[in-house]
Short mmCIF file of C-alpha atoms in Angstrom, two decimals:
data_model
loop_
_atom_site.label_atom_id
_atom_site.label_comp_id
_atom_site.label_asym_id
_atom_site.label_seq_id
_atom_site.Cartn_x
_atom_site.Cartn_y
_atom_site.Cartn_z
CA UNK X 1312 74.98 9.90 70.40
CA UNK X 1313 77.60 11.99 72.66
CA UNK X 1314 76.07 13.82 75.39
CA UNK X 1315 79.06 15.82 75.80
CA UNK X 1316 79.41 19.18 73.80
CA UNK X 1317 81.66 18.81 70.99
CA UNK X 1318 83.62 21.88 69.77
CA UNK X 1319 84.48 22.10 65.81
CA UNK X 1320 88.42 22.23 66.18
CA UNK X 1321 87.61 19.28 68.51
CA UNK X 1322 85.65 17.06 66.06
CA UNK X 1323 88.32 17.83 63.63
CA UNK X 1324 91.23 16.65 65.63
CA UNK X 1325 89.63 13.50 67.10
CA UNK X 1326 87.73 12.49 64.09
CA UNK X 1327 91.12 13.23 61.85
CA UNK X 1328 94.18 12.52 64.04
CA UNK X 1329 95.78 9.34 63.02
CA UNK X 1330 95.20 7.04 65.83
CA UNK X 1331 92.27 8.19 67.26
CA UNK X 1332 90.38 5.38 68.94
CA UNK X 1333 88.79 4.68 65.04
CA UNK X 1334 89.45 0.57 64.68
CA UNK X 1335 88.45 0.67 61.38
CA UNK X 1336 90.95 2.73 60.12
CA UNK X 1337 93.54 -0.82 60.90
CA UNK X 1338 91.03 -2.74 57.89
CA UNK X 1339 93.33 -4.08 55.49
CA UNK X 1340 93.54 -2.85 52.01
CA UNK X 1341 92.21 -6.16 50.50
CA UNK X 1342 90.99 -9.60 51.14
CA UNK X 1343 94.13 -12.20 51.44
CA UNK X 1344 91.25 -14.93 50.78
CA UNK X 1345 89.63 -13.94 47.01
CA UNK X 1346 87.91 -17.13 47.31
CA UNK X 1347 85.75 -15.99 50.56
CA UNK X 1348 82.75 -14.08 49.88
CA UNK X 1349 82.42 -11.00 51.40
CA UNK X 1350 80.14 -9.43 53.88
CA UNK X 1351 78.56 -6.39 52.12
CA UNK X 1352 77.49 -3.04 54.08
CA UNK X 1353 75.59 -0.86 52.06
CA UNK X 1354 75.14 2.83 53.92
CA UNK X 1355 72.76 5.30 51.68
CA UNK X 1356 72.43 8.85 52.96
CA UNK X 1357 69.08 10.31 51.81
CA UNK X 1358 68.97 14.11 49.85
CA UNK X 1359 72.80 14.66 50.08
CA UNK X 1360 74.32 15.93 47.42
CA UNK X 1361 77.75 15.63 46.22
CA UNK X 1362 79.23 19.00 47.66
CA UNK X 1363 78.04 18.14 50.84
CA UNK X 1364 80.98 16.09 52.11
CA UNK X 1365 84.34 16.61 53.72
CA UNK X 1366 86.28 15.24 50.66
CA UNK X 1367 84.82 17.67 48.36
CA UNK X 1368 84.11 20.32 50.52
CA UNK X 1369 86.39 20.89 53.43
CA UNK X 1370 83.52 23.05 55.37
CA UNK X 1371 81.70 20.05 55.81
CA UNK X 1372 83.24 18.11 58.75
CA UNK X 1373 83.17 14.08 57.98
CA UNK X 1374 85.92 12.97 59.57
CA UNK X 1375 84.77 9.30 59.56
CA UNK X 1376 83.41 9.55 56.03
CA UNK X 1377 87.15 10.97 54.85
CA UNK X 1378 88.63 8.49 56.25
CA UNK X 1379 86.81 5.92 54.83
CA UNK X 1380 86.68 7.43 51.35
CA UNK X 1381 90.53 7.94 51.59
CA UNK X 1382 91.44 4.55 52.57
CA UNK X 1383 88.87 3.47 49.62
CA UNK X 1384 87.94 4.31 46.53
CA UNK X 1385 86.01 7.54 45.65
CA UNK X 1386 84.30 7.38 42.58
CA UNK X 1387 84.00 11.18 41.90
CA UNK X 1388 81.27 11.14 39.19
CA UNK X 1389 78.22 9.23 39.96
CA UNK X 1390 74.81 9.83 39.33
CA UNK X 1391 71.42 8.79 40.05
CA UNK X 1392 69.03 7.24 37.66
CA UNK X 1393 66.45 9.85 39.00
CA UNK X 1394 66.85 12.72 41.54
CA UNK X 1395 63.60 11.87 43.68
CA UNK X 1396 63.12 9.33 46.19
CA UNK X 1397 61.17 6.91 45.43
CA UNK X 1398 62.50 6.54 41.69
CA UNK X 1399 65.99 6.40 42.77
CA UNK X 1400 65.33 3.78 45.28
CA UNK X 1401 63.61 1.58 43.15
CA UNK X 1402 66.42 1.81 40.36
CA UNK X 1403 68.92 0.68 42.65
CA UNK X 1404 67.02 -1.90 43.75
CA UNK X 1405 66.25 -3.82 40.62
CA UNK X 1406 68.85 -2.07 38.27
CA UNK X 1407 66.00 -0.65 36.22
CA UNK X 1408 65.03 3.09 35.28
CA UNK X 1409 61.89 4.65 36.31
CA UNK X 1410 60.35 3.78 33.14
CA UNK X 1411 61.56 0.59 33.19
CA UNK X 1412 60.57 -0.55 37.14
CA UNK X 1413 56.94 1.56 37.04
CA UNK X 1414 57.85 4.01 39.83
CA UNK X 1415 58.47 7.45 38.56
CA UNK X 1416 58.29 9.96 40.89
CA UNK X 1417 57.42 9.60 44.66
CA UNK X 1418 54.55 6.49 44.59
CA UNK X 1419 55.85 3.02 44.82
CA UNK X 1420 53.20 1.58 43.43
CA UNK X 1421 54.58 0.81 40.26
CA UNK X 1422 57.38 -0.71 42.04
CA UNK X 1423 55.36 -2.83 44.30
CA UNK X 1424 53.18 -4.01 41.63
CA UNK X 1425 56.02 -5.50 38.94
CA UNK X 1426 58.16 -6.29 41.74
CA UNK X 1427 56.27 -7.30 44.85
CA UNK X 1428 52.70 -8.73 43.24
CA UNK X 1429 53.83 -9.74 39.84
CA UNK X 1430 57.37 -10.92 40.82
CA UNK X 1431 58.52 -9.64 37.09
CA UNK X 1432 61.78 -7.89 38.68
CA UNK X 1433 64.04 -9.59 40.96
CA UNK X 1434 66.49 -7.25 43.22
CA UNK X 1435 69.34 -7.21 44.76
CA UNK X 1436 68.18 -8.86 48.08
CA UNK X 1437 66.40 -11.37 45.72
CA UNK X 1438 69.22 -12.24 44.34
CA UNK X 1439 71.76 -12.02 47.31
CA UNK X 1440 69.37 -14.26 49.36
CA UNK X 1441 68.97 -16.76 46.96
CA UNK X 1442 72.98 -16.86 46.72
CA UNK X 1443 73.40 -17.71 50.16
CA UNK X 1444 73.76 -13.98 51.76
CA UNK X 1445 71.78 -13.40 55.03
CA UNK X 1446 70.30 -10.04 54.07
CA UNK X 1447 68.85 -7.52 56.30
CA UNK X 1448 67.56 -4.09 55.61
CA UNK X 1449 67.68 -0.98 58.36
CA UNK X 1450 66.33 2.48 57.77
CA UNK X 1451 64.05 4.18 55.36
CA UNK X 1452 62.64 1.90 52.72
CA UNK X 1453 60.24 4.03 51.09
CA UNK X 1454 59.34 0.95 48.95
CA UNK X 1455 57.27 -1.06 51.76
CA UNK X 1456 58.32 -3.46 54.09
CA UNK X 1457 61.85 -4.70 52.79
CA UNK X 1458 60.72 -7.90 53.14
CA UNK X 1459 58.53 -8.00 50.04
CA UNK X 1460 61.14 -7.45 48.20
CA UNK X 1461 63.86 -10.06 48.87
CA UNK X 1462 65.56 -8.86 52.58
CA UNK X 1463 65.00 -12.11 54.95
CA UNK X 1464 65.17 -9.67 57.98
CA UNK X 1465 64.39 -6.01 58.84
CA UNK X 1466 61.78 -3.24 58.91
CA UNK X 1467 61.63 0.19 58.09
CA UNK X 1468 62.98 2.54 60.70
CA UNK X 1469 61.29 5.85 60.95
CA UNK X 1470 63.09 8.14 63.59
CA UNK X 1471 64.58 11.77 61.65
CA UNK X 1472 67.96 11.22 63.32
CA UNK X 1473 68.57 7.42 62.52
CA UNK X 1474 68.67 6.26 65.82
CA UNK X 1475 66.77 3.03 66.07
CA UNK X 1476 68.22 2.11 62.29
CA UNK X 1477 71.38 2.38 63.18
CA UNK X 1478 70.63 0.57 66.65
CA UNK X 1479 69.44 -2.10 64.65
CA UNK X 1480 72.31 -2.26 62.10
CA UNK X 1481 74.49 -2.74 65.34
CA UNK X 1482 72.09 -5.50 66.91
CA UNK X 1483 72.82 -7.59 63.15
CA UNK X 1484 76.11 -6.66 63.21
CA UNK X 1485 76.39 -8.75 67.12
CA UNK X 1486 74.32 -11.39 66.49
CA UNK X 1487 77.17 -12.33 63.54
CA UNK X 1488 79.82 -13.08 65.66
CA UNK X 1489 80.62 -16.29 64.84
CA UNK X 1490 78.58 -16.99 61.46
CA UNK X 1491 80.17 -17.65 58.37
CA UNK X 1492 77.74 -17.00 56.34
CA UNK X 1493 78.00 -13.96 54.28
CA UNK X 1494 75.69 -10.80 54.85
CA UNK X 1495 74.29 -7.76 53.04
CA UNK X 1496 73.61 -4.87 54.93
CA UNK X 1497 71.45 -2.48 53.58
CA UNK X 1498 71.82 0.48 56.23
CA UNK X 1499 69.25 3.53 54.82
CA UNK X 1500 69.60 6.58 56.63
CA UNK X 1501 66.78 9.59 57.08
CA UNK X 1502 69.67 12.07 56.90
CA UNK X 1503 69.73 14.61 56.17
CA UNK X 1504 66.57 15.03 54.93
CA UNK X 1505 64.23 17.69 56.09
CA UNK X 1506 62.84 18.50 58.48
CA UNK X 1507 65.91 19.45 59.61
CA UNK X 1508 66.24 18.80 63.56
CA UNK X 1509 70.06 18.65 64.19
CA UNK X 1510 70.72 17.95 68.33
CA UNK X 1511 72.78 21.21 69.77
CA UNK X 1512 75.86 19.70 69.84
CA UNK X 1513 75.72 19.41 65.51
CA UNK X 1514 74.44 22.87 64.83
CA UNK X 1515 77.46 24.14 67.09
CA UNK X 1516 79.90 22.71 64.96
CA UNK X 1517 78.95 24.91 62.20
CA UNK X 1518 78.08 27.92 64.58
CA UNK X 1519 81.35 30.08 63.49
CA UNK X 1520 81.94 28.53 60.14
CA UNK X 1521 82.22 30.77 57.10
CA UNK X 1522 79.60 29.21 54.84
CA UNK X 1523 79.12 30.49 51.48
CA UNK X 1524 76.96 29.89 48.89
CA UNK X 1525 78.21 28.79 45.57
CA UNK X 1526 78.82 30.63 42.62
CA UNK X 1527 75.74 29.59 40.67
CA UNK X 1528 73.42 30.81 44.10
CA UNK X 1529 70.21 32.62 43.10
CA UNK X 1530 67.25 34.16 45.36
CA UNK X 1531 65.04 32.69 42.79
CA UNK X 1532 65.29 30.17 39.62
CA UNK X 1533 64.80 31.73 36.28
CA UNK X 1534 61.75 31.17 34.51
CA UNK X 1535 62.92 28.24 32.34
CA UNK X 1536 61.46 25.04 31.69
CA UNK X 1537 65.37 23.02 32.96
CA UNK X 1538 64.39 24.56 36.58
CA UNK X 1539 60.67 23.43 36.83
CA UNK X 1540 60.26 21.17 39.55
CA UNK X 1541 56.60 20.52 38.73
CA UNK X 1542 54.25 19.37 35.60
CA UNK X 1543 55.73 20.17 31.89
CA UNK X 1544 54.97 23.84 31.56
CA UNK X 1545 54.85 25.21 35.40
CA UNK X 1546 56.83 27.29 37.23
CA UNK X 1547 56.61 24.78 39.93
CA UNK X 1548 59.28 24.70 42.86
CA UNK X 1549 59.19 21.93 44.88
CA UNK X 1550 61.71 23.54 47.79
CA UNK X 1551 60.67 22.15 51.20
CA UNK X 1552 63.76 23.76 52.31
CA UNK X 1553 62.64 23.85 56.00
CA UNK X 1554 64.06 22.89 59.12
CA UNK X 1555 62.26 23.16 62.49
CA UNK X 1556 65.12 24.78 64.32
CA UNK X 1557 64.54 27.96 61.95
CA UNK X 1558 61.17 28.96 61.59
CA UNK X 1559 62.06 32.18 59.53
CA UNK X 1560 63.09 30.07 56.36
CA UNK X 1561 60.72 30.34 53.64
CA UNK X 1562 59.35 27.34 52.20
CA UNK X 1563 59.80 28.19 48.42
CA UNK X 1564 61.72 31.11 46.67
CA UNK X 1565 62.95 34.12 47.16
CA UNK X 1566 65.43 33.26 49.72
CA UNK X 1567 68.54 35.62 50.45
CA UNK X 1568 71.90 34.36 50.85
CA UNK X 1569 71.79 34.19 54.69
CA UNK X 1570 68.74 32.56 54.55
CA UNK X 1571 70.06 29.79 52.78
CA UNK X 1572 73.16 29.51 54.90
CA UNK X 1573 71.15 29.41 57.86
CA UNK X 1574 69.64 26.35 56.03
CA UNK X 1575 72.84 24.98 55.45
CA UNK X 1576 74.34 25.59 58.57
CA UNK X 1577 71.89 22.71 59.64
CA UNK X 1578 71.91 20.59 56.75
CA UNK X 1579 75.53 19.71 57.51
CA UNK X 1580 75.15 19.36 60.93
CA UNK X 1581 72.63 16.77 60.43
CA UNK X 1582 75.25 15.17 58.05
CA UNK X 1583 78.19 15.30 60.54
CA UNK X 1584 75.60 13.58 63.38
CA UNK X 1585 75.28 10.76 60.30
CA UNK X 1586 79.41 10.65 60.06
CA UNK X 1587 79.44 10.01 63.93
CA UNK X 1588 76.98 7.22 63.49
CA UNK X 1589 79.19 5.46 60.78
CA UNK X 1590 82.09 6.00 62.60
CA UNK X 1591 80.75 3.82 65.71
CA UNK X 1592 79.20 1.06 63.12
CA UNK X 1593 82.63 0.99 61.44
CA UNK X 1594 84.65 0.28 65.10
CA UNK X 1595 82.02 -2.28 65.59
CA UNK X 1596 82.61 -4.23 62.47
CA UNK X 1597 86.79 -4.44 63.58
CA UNK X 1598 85.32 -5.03 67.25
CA UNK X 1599 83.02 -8.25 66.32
CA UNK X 1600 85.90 -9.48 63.76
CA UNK X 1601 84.00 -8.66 60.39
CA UNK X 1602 85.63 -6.09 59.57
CA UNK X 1603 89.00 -8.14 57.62
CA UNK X 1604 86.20 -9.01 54.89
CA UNK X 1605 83.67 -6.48 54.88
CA UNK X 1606 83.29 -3.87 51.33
CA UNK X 1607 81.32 -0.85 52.59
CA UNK X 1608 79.74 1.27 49.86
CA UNK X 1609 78.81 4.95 50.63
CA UNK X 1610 76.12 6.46 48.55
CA UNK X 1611 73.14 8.53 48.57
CA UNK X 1612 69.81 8.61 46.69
CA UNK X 1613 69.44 11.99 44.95
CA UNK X 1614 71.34 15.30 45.89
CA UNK X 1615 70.14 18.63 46.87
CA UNK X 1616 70.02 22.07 45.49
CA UNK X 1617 70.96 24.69 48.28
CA UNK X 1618 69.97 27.52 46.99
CA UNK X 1619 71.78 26.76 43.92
CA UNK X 1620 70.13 27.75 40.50
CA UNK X 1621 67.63 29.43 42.66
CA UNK X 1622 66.33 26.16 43.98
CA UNK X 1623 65.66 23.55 46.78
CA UNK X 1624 65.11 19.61 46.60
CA UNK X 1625 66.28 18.23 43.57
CA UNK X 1626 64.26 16.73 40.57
CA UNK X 1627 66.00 18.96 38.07
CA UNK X 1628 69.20 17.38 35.65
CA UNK X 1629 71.83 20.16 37.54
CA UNK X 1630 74.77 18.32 38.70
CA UNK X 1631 73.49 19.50 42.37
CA UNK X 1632 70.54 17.29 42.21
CA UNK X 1633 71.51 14.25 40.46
CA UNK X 1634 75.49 13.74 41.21
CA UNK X 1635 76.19 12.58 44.21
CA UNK X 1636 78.78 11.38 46.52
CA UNK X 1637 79.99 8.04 46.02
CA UNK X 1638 82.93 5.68 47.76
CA UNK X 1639 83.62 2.27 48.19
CA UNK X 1640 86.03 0.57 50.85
CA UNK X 1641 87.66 -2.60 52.52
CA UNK X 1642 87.70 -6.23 51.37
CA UNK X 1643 88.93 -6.18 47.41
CA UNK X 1644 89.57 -2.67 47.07
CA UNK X 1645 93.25 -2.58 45.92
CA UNK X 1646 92.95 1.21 44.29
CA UNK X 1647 93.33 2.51 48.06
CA UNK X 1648 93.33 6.68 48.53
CA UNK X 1649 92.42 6.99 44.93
CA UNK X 1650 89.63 8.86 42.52
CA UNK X 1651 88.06 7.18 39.92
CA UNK X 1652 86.77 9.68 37.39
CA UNK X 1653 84.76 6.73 35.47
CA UNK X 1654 81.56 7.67 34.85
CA UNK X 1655 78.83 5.56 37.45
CA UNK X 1656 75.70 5.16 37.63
CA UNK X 1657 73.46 3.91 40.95
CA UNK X 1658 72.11 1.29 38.90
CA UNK X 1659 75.62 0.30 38.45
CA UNK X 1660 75.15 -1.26 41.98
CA UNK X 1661 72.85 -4.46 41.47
CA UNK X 1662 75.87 -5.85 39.00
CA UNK X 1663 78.66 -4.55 41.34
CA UNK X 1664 77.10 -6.78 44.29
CA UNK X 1665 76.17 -9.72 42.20
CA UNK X 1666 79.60 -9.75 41.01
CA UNK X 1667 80.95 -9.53 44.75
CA UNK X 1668 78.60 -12.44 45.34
CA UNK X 1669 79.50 -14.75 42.51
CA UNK X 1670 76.40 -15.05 41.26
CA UNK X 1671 74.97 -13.72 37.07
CA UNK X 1672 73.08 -10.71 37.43
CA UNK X 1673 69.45 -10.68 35.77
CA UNK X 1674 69.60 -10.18 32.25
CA UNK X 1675 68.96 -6.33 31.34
CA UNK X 1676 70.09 -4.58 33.55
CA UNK X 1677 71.79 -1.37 31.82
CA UNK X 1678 74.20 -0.90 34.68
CA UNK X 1679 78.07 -2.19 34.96
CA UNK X 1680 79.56 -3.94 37.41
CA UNK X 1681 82.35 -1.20 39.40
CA UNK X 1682 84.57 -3.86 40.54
CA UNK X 1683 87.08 -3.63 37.65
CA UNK X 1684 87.60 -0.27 39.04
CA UNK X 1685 88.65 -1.44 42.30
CA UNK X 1686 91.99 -2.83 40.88
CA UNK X 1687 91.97 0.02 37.91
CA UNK X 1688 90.63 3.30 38.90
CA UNK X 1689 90.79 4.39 34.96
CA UNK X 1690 89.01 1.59 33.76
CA UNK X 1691 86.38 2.92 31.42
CA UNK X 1692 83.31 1.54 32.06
CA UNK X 1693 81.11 3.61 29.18
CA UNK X 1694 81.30 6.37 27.21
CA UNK X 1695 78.03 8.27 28.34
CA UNK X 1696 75.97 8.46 31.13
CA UNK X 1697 71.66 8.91 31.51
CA UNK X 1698 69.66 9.63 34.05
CA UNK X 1699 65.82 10.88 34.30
CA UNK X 1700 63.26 12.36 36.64
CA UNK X 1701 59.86 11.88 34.38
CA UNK X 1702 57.32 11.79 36.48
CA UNK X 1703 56.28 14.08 39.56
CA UNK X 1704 52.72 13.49 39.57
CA UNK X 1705 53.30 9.55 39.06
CA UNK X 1706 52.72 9.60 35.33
CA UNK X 1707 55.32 8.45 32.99
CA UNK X 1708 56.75 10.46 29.63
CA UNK X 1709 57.39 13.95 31.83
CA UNK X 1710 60.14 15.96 33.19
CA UNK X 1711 63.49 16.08 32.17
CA UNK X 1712 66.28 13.83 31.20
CA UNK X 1713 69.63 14.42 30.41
CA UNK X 1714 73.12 12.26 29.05
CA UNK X 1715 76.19 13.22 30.01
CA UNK X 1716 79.85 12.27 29.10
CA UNK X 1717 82.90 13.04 30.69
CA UNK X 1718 83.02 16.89 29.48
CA UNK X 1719 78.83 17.57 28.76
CA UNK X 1720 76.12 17.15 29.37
CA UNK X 1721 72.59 17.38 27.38
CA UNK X 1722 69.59 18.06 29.19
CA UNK X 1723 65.99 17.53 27.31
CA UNK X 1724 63.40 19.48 29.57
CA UNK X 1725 59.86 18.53 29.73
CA UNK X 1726 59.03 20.91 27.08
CA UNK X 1727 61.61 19.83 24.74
CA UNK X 1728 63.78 22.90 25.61
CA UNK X 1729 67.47 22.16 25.15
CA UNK X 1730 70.57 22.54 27.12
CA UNK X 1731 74.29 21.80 26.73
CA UNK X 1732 76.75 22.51 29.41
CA UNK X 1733 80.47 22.51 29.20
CA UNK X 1734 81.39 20.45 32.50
CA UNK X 1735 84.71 21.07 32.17
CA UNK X 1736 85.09 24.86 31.71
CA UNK X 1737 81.03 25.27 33.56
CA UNK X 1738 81.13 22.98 35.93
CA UNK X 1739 78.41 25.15 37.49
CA UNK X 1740 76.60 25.36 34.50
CA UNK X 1741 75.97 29.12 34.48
CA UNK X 1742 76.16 28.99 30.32
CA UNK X 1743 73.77 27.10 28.07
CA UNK X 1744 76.29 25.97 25.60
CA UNK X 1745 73.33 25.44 22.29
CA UNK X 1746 73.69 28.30 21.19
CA UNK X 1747 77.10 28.79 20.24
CA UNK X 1748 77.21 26.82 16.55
CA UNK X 1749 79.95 25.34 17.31
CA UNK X 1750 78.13 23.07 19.46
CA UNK X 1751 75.68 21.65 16.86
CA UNK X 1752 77.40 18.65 16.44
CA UNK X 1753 78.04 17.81 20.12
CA UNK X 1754 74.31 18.63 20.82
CA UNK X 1755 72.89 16.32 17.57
CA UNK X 1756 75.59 13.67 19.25
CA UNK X 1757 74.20 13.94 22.61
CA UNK X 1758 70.50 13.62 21.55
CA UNK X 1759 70.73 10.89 19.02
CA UNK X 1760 72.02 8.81 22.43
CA UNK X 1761 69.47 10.39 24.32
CA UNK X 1762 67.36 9.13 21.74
CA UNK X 1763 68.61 5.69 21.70
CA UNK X 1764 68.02 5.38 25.21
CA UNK X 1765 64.29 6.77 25.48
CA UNK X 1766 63.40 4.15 22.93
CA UNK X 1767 65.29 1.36 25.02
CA UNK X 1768 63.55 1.86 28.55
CA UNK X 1769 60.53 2.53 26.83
CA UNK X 1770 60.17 6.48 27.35
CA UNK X 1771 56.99 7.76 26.17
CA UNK X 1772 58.08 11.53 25.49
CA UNK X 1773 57.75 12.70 22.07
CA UNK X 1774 61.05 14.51 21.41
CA UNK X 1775 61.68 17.27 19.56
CA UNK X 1776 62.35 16.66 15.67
#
């Protein structure tokens, strides 16, 4: 970290001039070799949703992220297979749903059992390893020790501010200098989860920034089943919107307006300390010579509410929970400054690296591999996509689900209430669009895939008839 105090017009014009001491920013658009492997750097923010970033939201200052993401590929609309930690982590790594994998909601368990005891689910580092990758894991695993499940080197790091994970990313990142062996990555940051404890230096970034709230801000969620956070028929908000720089923050709703911006003021400064940390991993991977045929993918696990809908955490099907930001960049990425709008899922990742690899992926796996959209940023890869959060006491066939397409999405709440949203004229999703009868046939659409898909990963919800 700087010790030096950092003002925001500063951190803008040093983290955004061209030129600016960043040697990343001299990577190459592509790899001249397509027959070389390449090293694979996985970064995965933790709670950030898709607002929360420079590129989408110019009051959050990510100067190293922007960069990145403009020299890349931003893929605009991707979503998790489940808004809560655990879930999301374990979908990613084995390319399953919740349903599917055995961890649901925050126990990993399930995940441990069919993956770690019973060996039924390879992942990603499974695979990768067996390939020939040396694979290492940094950062919150929330699965176990990475080790049980297919990284050859690395522990779980458990410092709020990421320091000893990204210490140890750097110490991988030296000990490669001249091995030719490819690598995977697999940097998982804390950030910015709460507690929120941004150093000084962060918070005053933000300190004379006009925040504001977004449109669809509440004090408190209405009393519908699409914003329970808890067990099928609560009122249940699980907010933890705390940080231990502000101890006047209430813990669940009501929260006013500045109470919430006070909340945010340190959310993003905990997200701009994680853009600074990048930043110096990306210099060091030009420094050490790795950088001509590294991909880097940017993600997080689950989003984050804000105050929006009422609400804090995530678990719900709003786009504010479940969508969030998403880039890739370097080796192999032709489609340079551009924005996909294909719809992507985070299970879409286990394909996308085994592809990168040169290696089959497992056979079903629902996701896609995103590579064609390196070259073709329109490339369709499906027509819908699903995601689910079904289990916040650890027991399957709960919570809510939704599918969504390019313009709506359908949301199935854990007591079979119904929602459509117009993402193209609501992107907020202020209007439930069921009961306008000129929706019936979008809705029936929707919920016959829905459907489909429950039956598929084995969902054992009874729907509504």
């Amino acid at each position: 970290m700087i010790n030096k105090k950092i003002s925001r017009a500063h951190f803008l014009k040093t983290g955004l001039a061209a030129g600016a001491g960043m040697l990343w920013s001299r990577l190459p658009p592509a790899r001249a070799d397509q027959s070389k492997r390449p090293n694979i750097l996985v970064v995965f923010a933790d709670d950030q949703t898709y607002r929360a970033i420079g590129y989408n939201n110019s009051l959050v200052l990510t100067p190293n992220l922007d960069r990145l993401a403009g020299e890349g590929l931003i893929l605009e609309h991707a979503y998790v297979a489940s808004p809560i930690c655990v879930a999301s982590r374990a979908s990613i790594m084995t390319g399953l749903f919740p349903q599917q994998h055995g961890s649901v909601g925050l126990d990993a368990a399930g995940f441990q059992k069919n993956v770690v005891e019973d060996k039924r689910f390879p992942t990603l580092a499974h695979v990768l390893s067996s390939a020939g990758y040396d694979t290492a894991f940094c950062g919150k695993s929330h699965l176990g020790d990475p080790k049980l499940y297919g990284f050859v080197v690395g522990e779980e790091h458990k410092g709020f501010d990421d320091t000893e994970a990204f210490a140890a990313a750097r110490g991988f990142l030296e000990s490669r200098k001249g091995n030719d062996t490819p690598f995977l990555l697999w940097l998982a940051a804390r950030q910015p989860h709460v507690p929120l404890k941004p150093a000084q230096q962060w918070l005053d970034l933000y300190k004379d920034a006009a925040l504001k709230v977004d449109p669809n801000f509440r004090e408190a969620p209405p009393p519908e089943s699409i914003c329970n956070q808890g067990v099928p028929g609560e009122h249940y908000y699980r907010d933890s919107t705390f940080t231990d720089n502000f101890k006047n923050l209430p813990s669940g709703p009501p929260r006013t307006e500045a109470q919430i911006i006070e909340f945010m003021r340190a959310y993003y400064a905990m997200i701009s300390h994680l853009d600074h940390q990048i930043g110096e991993i990306m210099d060091q991977l030009q420094e050490t010579g790795l950088g001509d045929n590294t991909i880097v993918f940017y993600l997080a696990d689950n989003g984050y509410h804000l105050g929006n809908h009422g609400l804090g955490n995530k678990i719900t099907m709003h786009e504010e929970s479940v969508r969030v930001p998403m880039f890739v960049h370097g080796a192999g990425v032709n489609a340079r400054g551009q924005r996909s709008k294909a719809l992507v899922s985070t299970v879409d990742l286990f394909p996308t690296l085994a592809d990168l690899a040169g290696v089959p992926s497992p056979p079903g796996l629902w996701g896609k591999s995103l590579v064609p959209l390196f070259s073709d940023p329109e490339t369709a890869l499906r027509n819908y996509m699903v995601s689910e959060c079904v289990g916040v006491n650890g027991k399957t066939g709960q919570g809510h689900r939704m599918v969504r397409t390019d313009r709506w999405k359908y949301v199935l709440t854990d007591t079979n209430d119904e929602a459509l949203f117009d993402q193209l004229a609501d992107p907020y999703e202020l209007d439930n669009a069921i009961p306008n009868e000129a929706n019936v046939p979008i809705a029936k659409e929707l919920r016959t895939e829905l459907m489909a898909w429950m039956q598929e990963v084995g969902d054992t919800h009874a729907p509504p008839r």
